């Protein structure tokens, strides 16, 4: 099976397909802008590297401005440029949820978005929830209910729990199962993760 066919048959948007789409979109944009536009009118400075773009992002309440390669994903920006390594990379293909962060109030897969695409946005990572001395109630709940085994998926599970409870403070177990279904756990700790989500809901109501 050809790679493109395999990507479609998996029923998911792989990062590769996503980036291919981004490249196609960039090409289409260039084709729209270029005819009749004199070189001197182009917005890039003469010596600017067209492969780089300045990105503005607010992360955990701090404003950052960085020039990054156009192909830099949001998770690379967070982990490599900002050194916030609590956000993990599992599949790197928009399938596991390990890279989940909250962008403008929604939980998203940070491996499948380009930093330039979300410039101007507001991001919360696991480092923005609590501190070692003052854990967030969701973090407390995951500890209380042992909602993890190896811990690799845990930051993503907690960020999705935060997005869920911000929108639906009192979910049923079925709601929680459905709304957490984008976060996989290779240790299969789902029962305890669900208990953690429900406990976090109670702690946040207290
Ligand atoms: S690493 Fe992003 S969804 Fe798996
Ligand atoms: S606790 Fe190991 S992957 Fe979820």
Tab-separated table of C-alpha atoms and ligand atoms in Angstrom:
chain	number	residue	atom	x	y	z
A	1	UNK	CA	0.000	0.000	0.000
A	2	UNK	CA	1.387	3.435	-0.937
A	3	UNK	CA	2.168	5.808	1.937
A	4	UNK	CA	-0.592	8.237	0.933
A	5	UNK	CA	-3.147	5.415	0.809
A	6	UNK	CA	-1.999	4.154	4.188
A	7	UNK	CA	-2.370	7.636	5.728
A	8	UNK	CA	-5.923	7.861	4.439
A	9	UNK	CA	-6.866	4.334	5.428
A	10	UNK	CA	-5.752	4.990	9.004
A	11	UNK	CA	-8.529	7.550	9.125
A	12	UNK	CA	-6.358	10.120	10.813
A	13	UNK	CA	-4.446	13.189	9.716
A	14	UNK	CA	-0.813	12.244	10.080
A	15	UNK	CA	1.754	14.907	10.726
A	16	UNK	CA	3.340	14.121	7.374
A	17	UNK	CA	0.047	14.609	5.551
A	18	UNK	CA	-0.557	17.733	7.604
A	19	UNK	CA	2.811	19.223	6.704
A	20	UNK	CA	2.310	18.262	3.067
A	21	UNK	CA	-0.975	20.159	3.194
A	22	UNK	CA	0.770	23.118	4.786
A	23	UNK	CA	3.363	23.149	2.023
A	24	UNK	CA	0.634	23.005	-0.602
A	25	UNK	CA	-1.207	25.854	1.086
A	26	UNK	CA	1.975	27.908	1.227
A	27	UNK	CA	2.517	27.271	-2.469
A	28	UNK	CA	-1.018	28.344	-3.276
A	29	UNK	CA	-0.575	31.517	-1.241
A	30	UNK	CA	2.673	32.330	-3.019
A	31	UNK	CA	0.995	31.774	-6.365
A	32	UNK	CA	-1.687	34.275	-5.345
A	33	UNK	CA	0.704	36.907	-4.118
A	34	UNK	CA	3.530	36.725	-6.581
A	35	UNK	CA	2.102	37.831	-9.951
A	36	UNK	CA	2.566	41.544	-10.462
A	37	UNK	CA	4.183	42.118	-7.063
A	38	UNK	CA	7.570	43.723	-7.417
A	39	UNK	CA	10.313	42.219	-5.311
A	40	UNK	CA	10.751	45.495	-3.408
A	41	UNK	CA	7.100	45.328	-2.281
A	42	UNK	CA	7.365	41.908	-0.686
A	43	UNK	CA	7.084	42.079	3.115
A	44	UNK	CA	10.340	40.192	3.743
A	45	UNK	CA	13.460	42.224	4.365
A	46	UNK	CA	15.984	41.692	1.608
A	47	UNK	CA	18.287	39.576	3.742
A	48	UNK	CA	15.520	37.786	5.663
A	49	UNK	CA	15.596	33.998	5.502
A	50	UNK	CA	12.238	32.934	4.028
A	51	UNK	CA	12.535	29.633	5.903
A	52	UNK	CA	12.199	31.447	9.251
A	53	UNK	CA	9.216	33.220	10.796
A	54	UNK	CA	8.857	35.185	14.023
A	55	UNK	CA	6.329	33.549	16.328
A	56	UNK	CA	4.574	35.263	19.238
A	57	UNK	CA	3.083	32.943	21.816
A	58	UNK	CA	1.965	33.352	25.396
A	59	UNK	CA	2.875	30.167	27.256
A	60	UNK	CA	1.847	29.676	30.884
A	61	UNK	CA	1.268	33.409	31.176
A	62	UNK	CA	4.660	34.437	29.779
A	63	UNK	CA	4.941	36.154	26.380
A	64	UNK	CA	7.596	34.746	24.042
A	65	UNK	CA	8.781	36.025	20.646
A	66	UNK	CA	11.102	33.734	18.731
A	67	UNK	CA	12.235	33.310	15.160
A	68	UNK	CA	11.763	29.661	14.239
A	69	UNK	CA	11.863	27.485	11.126
A	70	UNK	CA	8.513	27.479	9.343
A	71	UNK	CA	8.317	23.723	9.855
A	72	UNK	CA	8.693	23.924	13.681
A	73	UNK	CA	5.751	22.205	15.342
A	74	UNK	CA	4.139	23.592	18.453
A	75	UNK	CA	5.471	20.730	20.549
A	76	UNK	CA	9.006	21.352	19.253
A	77	UNK	CA	8.617	25.035	20.099
A	78	UNK	CA	7.504	24.141	23.625
A	79	UNK	CA	10.083	21.432	24.310
A	80	UNK	CA	13.103	22.625	22.352
A	81	UNK	CA	12.821	26.395	22.242
A	82	UNK	CA	11.257	26.923	25.668
A	83	UNK	CA	12.746	23.806	27.353
A	84	UNK	CA	9.367	22.884	28.824
A	85	UNK	CA	9.740	19.124	28.612
A	86	UNK	CA	6.681	18.118	30.642
A	87	UNK	CA	4.801	17.851	27.344
A	88	UNK	CA	5.698	14.489	25.811
A	89	UNK	CA	5.927	13.160	22.263
A	90	UNK	CA	4.595	9.658	21.696
A	91	UNK	CA	3.417	9.003	18.148
A	92	UNK	CA	4.224	12.444	16.654
A	93	UNK	CA	1.292	11.719	14.322
A	94	UNK	CA	-1.837	13.086	16.042
A	95	UNK	CA	-2.881	9.728	17.400
A	96	UNK	CA	-1.871	9.263	21.056
A	97	UNK	CA	-2.433	12.535	22.944
A	98	UNK	CA	0.883	12.517	24.825
A	99	UNK	CA	1.606	15.992	23.455
A	100	UNK	CA	-1.706	17.528	24.591
A	101	UNK	CA	-1.621	21.182	25.633
A	102	UNK	CA	-4.388	23.742	25.961
A	103	UNK	CA	-4.452	26.311	23.171
A	104	UNK	CA	-6.941	29.169	23.515
A	105	UNK	CA	-9.063	27.072	25.873
A	106	UNK	CA	-9.078	23.844	23.854
A	107	UNK	CA	-7.002	20.716	24.281
A	108	UNK	CA	-4.963	20.133	21.124
A	109	UNK	CA	-2.266	17.807	19.830
A	110	UNK	CA	0.813	20.024	19.841
A	111	UNK	CA	2.678	17.630	17.524
A	112	UNK	CA	0.281	18.380	14.707
A	113	UNK	CA	0.244	22.156	14.643
A	114	UNK	CA	2.906	24.456	13.330
A	115	UNK	CA	4.160	27.133	15.704
A	116	UNK	CA	3.693	29.749	12.969
A	117	UNK	CA	0.107	28.621	12.515
A	118	UNK	CA	-0.811	29.335	16.143
A	119	UNK	CA	1.219	32.522	16.560
A	120	UNK	CA	-0.672	34.987	18.747
A	121	UNK	CA	-2.206	32.159	20.756
A	122	UNK	CA	-2.350	31.426	24.458
A	123	UNK	CA	-0.920	28.059	25.502
A	124	UNK	CA	-1.002	26.229	28.819
A	125	UNK	CA	1.293	23.269	29.396
A	126	UNK	CA	1.557	20.968	32.393
A	127	UNK	CA	4.166	23.331	33.872
A	128	UNK	CA	1.485	26.032	33.992
A	129	UNK	CA	-0.917	24.111	36.213
A	130	UNK	CA	0.736	23.775	39.584
A	131	UNK	CA	4.082	23.745	41.324
A	132	UNK	CA	5.866	21.050	43.295
A	133	UNK	CA	4.794	22.786	46.492
A	134	UNK	CA	1.260	23.586	45.385
A	135	UNK	CA	-0.176	20.978	43.056
A	136	UNK	CA	-3.259	21.729	41.000
A	137	UNK	CA	-6.328	19.761	42.221
A	138	UNK	CA	-6.225	17.681	39.018
A	139	UNK	CA	-2.634	16.704	39.749
A	140	UNK	CA	-3.635	15.880	43.343
A	141	UNK	CA	-6.446	13.680	42.056
A	142	UNK	CA	-4.153	11.738	39.720
A	143	UNK	CA	-1.789	11.092	42.637
A	144	UNK	CA	-4.614	10.187	45.023
A	145	UNK	CA	-6.119	7.677	42.571
A	146	UNK	CA	-2.807	6.524	41.044
A	147	UNK	CA	-4.037	7.563	37.614
A	148	UNK	CA	-0.819	6.475	35.930
A	149	UNK	CA	1.658	3.645	35.666
A	150	UNK	CA	4.794	4.636	33.718
A	151	UNK	CA	3.610	8.262	33.633
A	152	UNK	CA	4.453	8.926	29.986
A	153	UNK	CA	0.895	9.831	28.994
A	154	UNK	CA	0.082	11.590	32.258
A	155	UNK	CA	0.772	15.214	31.389
A	156	UNK	CA	-1.435	14.846	28.315
A	157	UNK	CA	-4.152	13.125	30.353
A	158	UNK	CA	-4.058	15.932	32.920
A	159	UNK	CA	-4.238	18.669	30.284
A	160	UNK	CA	-7.241	17.007	28.647
A	161	UNK	CA	-8.849	16.646	32.067
A	162	UNK	CA	-8.321	20.369	32.636
A	163	UNK	CA	-9.913	21.267	29.288
A	164	UNK	CA	-12.793	18.886	30.014
A	165	UNK	CA	-13.519	20.173	33.527
A	166	UNK	CA	-13.202	23.814	32.476
A	167	UNK	CA	-16.081	23.243	30.078
A	168	UNK	CA	-18.011	20.562	31.972
A	169	UNK	CA	-17.338	20.772	35.721
A	170	UNK	CA	-19.550	17.783	36.601
A	171	UNK	CA	-19.156	15.185	33.852
A	172	UNK	CA	-20.712	11.741	34.099
A	173	UNK	CA	-18.335	8.797	33.762
A	174	UNK	CA	-19.601	8.295	30.207
A	175	UNK	CA	-18.915	11.972	29.414
A	176	UNK	CA	-15.406	11.630	30.794
A	177	UNK	CA	-14.721	8.397	28.873
A	178	UNK	CA	-15.870	10.021	25.643
A	179	UNK	CA	-14.071	13.320	26.128
A	180	UNK	CA	-10.821	11.671	27.232
A	181	UNK	CA	-10.831	9.206	24.346
A	182	UNK	CA	-8.204	11.164	22.417
A	183	UNK	CA	-5.605	10.352	25.075
A	184	UNK	CA	-4.232	6.838	24.884
A	185	UNK	CA	-2.404	5.058	27.687
A	186	UNK	CA	-0.053	2.301	26.608
A	187	UNK	CA	-0.051	0.980	30.196
A	188	UNK	CA	-3.833	0.735	29.992
A	189	UNK	CA	-4.383	2.555	33.281
A	190	UNK	CA	-7.775	3.746	32.027
A	191	UNK	CA	-9.809	2.686	35.047
A	192	UNK	CA	-7.636	4.703	37.409
A	193	UNK	CA	-7.399	7.620	34.982
A	194	UNK	CA	-11.204	7.762	34.922
A	195	UNK	CA	-11.306	7.646	38.729
A	196	UNK	CA	-8.775	10.488	38.756
A	197	UNK	CA	-10.905	12.615	36.433
A	198	UNK	CA	-14.007	12.080	38.573
A	199	UNK	CA	-12.041	12.801	41.760
A	200	UNK	CA	-10.606	15.972	40.199
A	201	UNK	CA	-14.141	17.109	39.421
A	202	UNK	CA	-15.109	16.639	43.079
A	203	UNK	CA	-11.973	18.393	44.361
A	204	UNK	CA	-12.598	21.377	42.108
A	205	UNK	CA	-16.177	21.645	43.406
A	206	UNK	CA	-15.093	21.564	47.054
B	1	LIG	S1	2.625	12.826	20.140
B	1	LIG	FE1	1.043	14.132	19.489
B	1	LIG	S2	-0.693	12.878	19.403
B	1	LIG	FE2	0.934	11.496	19.856
B	2	LIG	S1	0.747	5.508	32.381
B	2	LIG	FE1	2.116	4.580	30.940
B	2	LIG	S2	1.375	5.319	29.059
B	2	LIG	FE2	-0.149	5.890	30.439
